[in-house]
Coordinates of C-alpha atoms in Angstrom, one line a residue:
X1 CA 0.0 0.0 0.0
X2 CA 2.8 2.4 1.0
X3 CA 4.7 1.5 -2.2
X4 CA 1.6 2.3 -4.3
X5 CA 1.2 5.7 -2.6
X6 CA 4.8 6.5 -3.2
X7 CA 4.5 5.5 -6.8
X8 CA 1.4 7.7 -7.2
X9 CA 3.2 10.7 -5.6
X10 CA 6.3 10.2 -7.8
X11 CA 4.1 10.0 -11.0
X12 CA 2.2 13.1 -9.8
X13 CA 5.5 15.0 -9.4
X14 CA 6.8 13.9 -12.8
X15 CA 3.5 15.1 -14.4
X16 CA 3.8 18.5 -12.6
X17 CA 7.4 18.9 -13.6
X18 CA 6.6 18.0 -17.2
X19 CA 3.7 20.5 -17.4
X20 CA 5.8 23.2 -15.6
X21 CA 8.5 23.0 -18.2
X22 CA 5.9 23.7 -20.9
X23 CA 4.3 26.6 -19.0
X24 CA 6.0 29.9 -20.1
X25 CA 4.5 32.0 -17.4
X26 CA 5.7 29.6 -14.7
X27 CA 9.2 29.4 -16.1
X28 CA 9.6 33.2 -16.5
X29 CA 8.0 33.8 -13.1
X30 CA 10.1 31.3 -11.2
X31 CA 13.3 32.6 -12.9
X32 CA 12.6 36.3 -12.0
X33 CA 11.4 35.4 -8.5
X34 CA 14.4 33.2 -7.9
X35 CA 16.7 35.9 -9.1
X36 CA 15.3 38.5 -6.7
X37 CA 15.3 35.9 -3.8
X38 CA 18.9 35.1 -4.6
X39 CA 19.9 38.8 -4.4
X40 CA 18.1 39.1 -1.1
X41 CA 19.8 36.1 0.4
X42 CA 23.2 37.2 -0.8
X43 CA 22.7 40.6 0.9
X44 CA 22.8 38.8 4.3
X45 CA 26.4 37.9 3.8
X46 CA 27.8 40.3 1.2
X47 CA 27.1 43.6 -0.5
X48 CA 29.5 45.6 -2.7
X49 CA 29.5 48.5 -0.2
X50 CA 28.1 49.4 3.2
X51 CA 24.7 51.0 2.8
X52 CA 25.0 53.0 6.0
X53 CA 28.3 54.6 5.0
X54 CA 28.0 58.1 3.5
X55 CA 30.6 59.1 0.9
X56 CA 29.7 62.7 -0.1
X57 CA 32.6 62.9 -2.5
X58 CA 31.0 60.1 -4.6
X59 CA 27.4 61.6 -4.6
X60 CA 25.3 61.3 -7.7
X61 CA 27.8 59.3 -9.7
X62 CA 26.5 57.7 -12.8
X63 CA 26.9 53.9 -13.2
X64 CA 30.6 53.0 -13.7
X65 CA 33.0 50.1 -13.0
X66 CA 33.2 50.9 -9.3
X67 CA 29.5 51.5 -8.7
X68 CA 27.7 49.4 -11.3
X69 CA 24.4 51.1 -10.7
X70 CA 25.7 54.5 -9.6
X71 CA 25.4 56.3 -6.3
X72 CA 22.7 58.4 -4.6
X73 CA 22.8 61.9 -3.2
X74 CA 24.6 60.7 -0.1
X75 CA 27.2 58.7 -2.1
X76 CA 25.7 55.3 -1.2
X77 CA 26.1 52.5 -3.7
X78 CA 22.7 51.9 -5.3
X79 CA 23.4 48.2 -6.2
X80 CA 24.0 47.5 -2.5
X81 CA 20.9 49.4 -1.5
X82 CA 18.8 47.5 -4.0
X83 CA 20.1 44.2 -2.6
X84 CA 19.3 45.2 1.0
X85 CA 16.0 46.7 -0.1
X86 CA 15.0 43.4 -1.7
X87 CA 15.7 41.7 1.6
X88 CA 13.6 44.2 3.6
X89 CA 10.7 44.3 1.1
X90 CA 10.5 40.5 0.9
X91 CA 10.6 40.2 4.7
X92 CA 7.8 42.7 5.2
X93 CA 5.6 41.1 2.5
X94 CA 6.3 37.6 3.6
X95 CA 5.4 38.3 7.2
X96 CA 2.3 40.2 6.2
X97 CA 1.1 37.2 4.0
X98 CA 1.9 34.9 6.9
X99 CA -0.4 36.9 9.2
X100 CA -3.1 36.7 6.6
X101 CA -2.8 32.9 6.2
X102 CA -2.4 32.2 9.9
X103 CA -5.6 34.1 10.9
X104 CA -7.6 34.2 7.7
X105 CA -7.5 30.6 6.7
X106 CA -8.8 29.2 10.0
X107 CA -11.5 31.8 10.1
X108 CA -12.6 31.0 6.6
X109 CA -12.6 27.2 7.3
X110 CA -14.5 27.9 10.5
X111 CA -17.2 29.9 8.7
X112 CA -17.5 27.2 6.0
X113 CA -17.9 24.5 8.7
X114 CA -20.4 26.3 10.9
X115 CA -22.4 28.3 8.3
X116 CA -25.3 30.3 9.5
X117 CA -24.8 33.1 12.0
X118 CA -21.1 32.6 12.6
X119 CA -20.4 32.6 8.8
X120 CA -22.4 35.8 8.4
X121 CA -20.5 37.6 11.2
X122 CA -17.2 36.6 9.7
X123 CA -18.1 37.7 6.2
X124 CA -19.5 41.1 7.4
X125 CA -16.4 41.6 9.5
X126 CA -14.3 41.0 6.3
X127 CA -16.4 43.6 4.5
X128 CA -15.6 46.2 7.3
X129 CA -11.8 45.4 7.0
X130 CA -12.0 45.7 3.2
X131 CA -13.4 49.3 3.7
X132 CA -10.0 50.3 5.2
X133 CA -7.2 49.7 2.7
X134 CA -3.7 48.9 3.8
X135 CA -2.5 52.4 3.4
X136 CA -5.3 53.9 5.5
X137 CA -4.8 51.2 8.1
X138 CA -1.1 52.0 8.2
X139 CA -1.9 55.7 8.7
X140 CA -4.2 54.9 11.7
X141 CA -1.6 52.5 13.2
X142 CA 1.2 54.9 12.7
X143 CA -0.8 57.7 14.3
X144 CA -0.8 55.6 17.5
X145 CA 2.5 53.7 17.5
X146 CA 4.6 55.7 15.0
X147 CA 6.0 54.7 11.6
X148 CA 8.0 51.5 11.3
X149 CA 8.4 48.3 9.3
X150 CA 6.6 46.4 12.1
X151 CA 3.5 48.6 11.8
X152 CA 3.6 48.2 8.0
X153 CA 3.6 44.5 8.4
X154 CA 0.6 44.7 10.8
X155 CA -1.3 47.0 8.5
X156 CA -0.7 44.8 5.4
X157 CA -1.3 41.7 7.4
X158 CA -4.7 42.9 8.6
X159 CA -5.8 43.6 5.1
X160 CA -4.7 40.1 4.0
X161 CA -6.8 38.4 6.7
X162 CA -10.2 38.9 5.0
X163 CA -8.6 38.0 1.6
X164 CA -7.5 34.6 2.8
X165 CA -10.7 34.1 4.8
X166 CA -12.9 34.6 1.8
X167 CA -10.7 32.4 -0.5
X168 CA -10.5 29.6 2.2
X169 CA -14.3 29.8 2.8
X170 CA -15.3 29.7 -0.8
X171 CA -13.0 26.7 -1.5
X172 CA -14.0 24.9 1.7
X173 CA -17.7 25.3 0.9
X174 CA -17.2 23.5 -2.4
X175 CA -15.4 20.6 -0.6
X176 CA -18.0 20.3 2.2
X177 CA -20.6 19.3 -0.4
X178 CA -18.6 16.3 -1.7
X179 CA -19.8 12.8 -1.0
X180 CA -16.6 11.7 0.8
X181 CA -17.2 14.5 3.3
X182 CA -20.7 13.3 3.9
X183 CA -19.2 9.8 4.5
X184 CA -16.7 11.2 6.9
X185 CA -19.4 13.0 8.9
X186 CA -21.5 9.8 8.9
X187 CA -18.5 7.9 10.4
X188 CA -18.5 10.3 13.4
X189 CA -15.7 12.7 12.5
X190 CA -16.1 16.2 13.8
X191 CA -15.8 19.5 11.9
X192 CA -12.2 20.1 13.1
X193 CA -11.0 16.7 12.1
X194 CA -12.7 16.8 8.7
X195 CA -11.2 20.3 8.1
X196 CA -7.7 19.1 9.1
X197 CA -7.8 15.8 7.2
X198 CA -9.9 16.6 4.1
X199 CA -10.6 20.3 3.7
X200 CA -7.1 21.8 4.1
X201 CA -5.3 19.3 1.9
X202 CA -7.8 19.9 -0.9
X203 CA -7.6 23.8 -0.8
X204 CA -3.9 24.1 -0.3
X205 CA -3.3 24.6 -4.1
X206 CA -5.7 27.5 -4.1
X207 CA -4.1 29.0 -1.0
X208 CA -0.6 28.7 -2.6
X209 CA -1.7 30.6 -5.7
X210 CA -3.5 33.3 -3.6
X211 CA -0.5 33.5 -1.4
X212 CA 1.8 34.2 -4.4
X213 CA -0.6 37.0 -5.6
X214 CA -0.8 38.6 -2.1
X215 CA 3.0 38.4 -1.8
X216 CA 3.3 40.5 -4.9
X217 CA 0.7 43.0 -3.6
X218 CA 2.6 43.0 -0.3
X219 CA 5.7 44.1 -2.1
X220 CA 3.8 47.0 -3.7
X221 CA 2.1 47.9 -0.5
X222 CA 5.4 48.0 1.4
X223 CA 7.0 50.2 -1.3
X224 CA 4.0 52.5 -1.2
X225 CA 4.0 52.8 2.6
X226 CA 7.8 53.5 2.6
X227 CA 7.4 56.0 -0.1
X228 CA 5.1 58.1 2.0
X229 CA 7.2 57.6 5.1
X230 CA 5.0 55.1 6.9
X231 CA 7.0 51.9 6.3
X232 CA 10.7 51.0 6.7
X233 CA 12.6 53.8 8.4
X234 CA 16.3 54.9 8.0
X235 CA 18.9 53.6 8.3
X236 CA 17.2 50.5 6.9
X237 CA 16.8 50.5 3.1
X238 CA 13.5 50.2 1.2
X239 CA 12.8 50.5 -2.5
X240 CA 9.9 52.8 -1.7
X241 CA 12.2 55.1 0.3
X242 CA 14.7 55.1 -2.5
X243 CA 12.0 56.3 -4.9
X244 CA 10.9 59.0 -2.4
X245 CA 14.5 60.3 -2.1
X246 CA 15.0 60.2 -5.9
X247 CA 12.0 62.3 -6.8
X248 CA 13.8 65.6 -6.5
X249 CA 16.9 64.2 -8.3
X250 CA 15.2 63.0 -11.5
X251 CA 16.8 65.8 -13.7
X252 CA 20.4 65.3 -12.6
X253 CA 20.4 61.6 -11.5
X254 CA 17.6 59.7 -13.1
X255 CA 19.2 56.4 -12.2
X256 CA 18.3 56.9 -8.6
X257 CA 14.6 56.4 -9.5
X258 CA 15.0 54.1 -12.5
X259 CA 16.9 51.3 -10.6
X260 CA 14.5 50.8 -7.7
X261 CA 11.6 51.2 -10.0
X262 CA 12.9 48.4 -12.2
X263 CA 13.5 46.3 -9.1
X264 CA 9.9 46.6 -8.0
X265 CA 8.6 45.9 -11.5
X266 CA 10.7 42.8 -11.9
X267 CA 9.7 41.4 -8.5
X268 CA 6.0 42.0 -8.9
X269 CA 6.0 40.8 -12.5
X270 CA 7.9 37.6 -11.5
X271 CA 5.5 36.9 -8.7
X272 CA 2.4 37.6 -10.8
X273 CA 3.7 35.3 -13.6
X274 CA 4.5 32.6 -11.0
X275 CA 1.1 32.8 -9.5
X276 CA -0.5 32.7 -13.0
X277 CA 1.6 29.7 -13.9
X278 CA 0.8 27.9 -10.6
X279 CA -2.9 28.5 -11.2
X280 CA -2.6 26.8 -14.6
X281 CA -0.6 23.9 -13.2
X282 CA -2.6 23.3 -10.0
X283 CA -6.2 23.9 -11.2
X284 CA -7.5 20.6 -12.7
X285 CA -10.1 22.3 -14.7
X286 CA -7.5 24.4 -16.5
X287 CA -5.4 21.3 -17.1
X288 CA -8.3 19.5 -18.7
X289 CA -9.0 22.6 -20.9
X290 CA -5.4 22.5 -22.1

């Protein structure tokens, strides 16, 4: 029996890999995302220059052999700042998505299992949170606790909770109507056990795709919050702060804005293509259509 299961899993992985190699969106997305992640990881152990060191004599240098992407108005190396900024942006977005999954998925599954009054309360609460976008939430949180990356994570994470709650609820409701779920209930299994053993394994694919999409939106949200001064604070580096500092230097040093802008575009594009590719690969209906 165990050997049969292992063979089935191996065959499933081979089929996924074969389909993945044929999916252009997935390949481009995973290459771009992998490149950005590699830069972020490398920044933990090495950057060409220290991003906290100011060298006024090198300020506003155009890209050259010493500074491959040029320097900013404080003489800091932009390549090093982009590398560190990738690390900080990914960390904020990843933690915010983690908050959304950790709280939103259980709430959505709970609502799908209980239905009725509890489900209605959860959905109306989600509507209320949707009425306060991440930026507005960050403004309110910042007014109380002050601007910081932590508060940006909380603000973006709060906005992600109803997103994952709705996705998990919608997918779980579909699974609850299946015959094997009815059989599980007839055998005496409770809602928690059914959710753990049957619901979550069957909605994981949908959650992975949604998580990828929310990750890309989290990158954008973090950049936007940092741009207006509500996210990552100096001396930490953020792509959004780099754009904010570059807006008055466009005429004399356009590379200051172009480089972090390209970094954001590449990251978001890669994650969106990866999410689109995963949706094609993991959705059985789309596989049949193809």
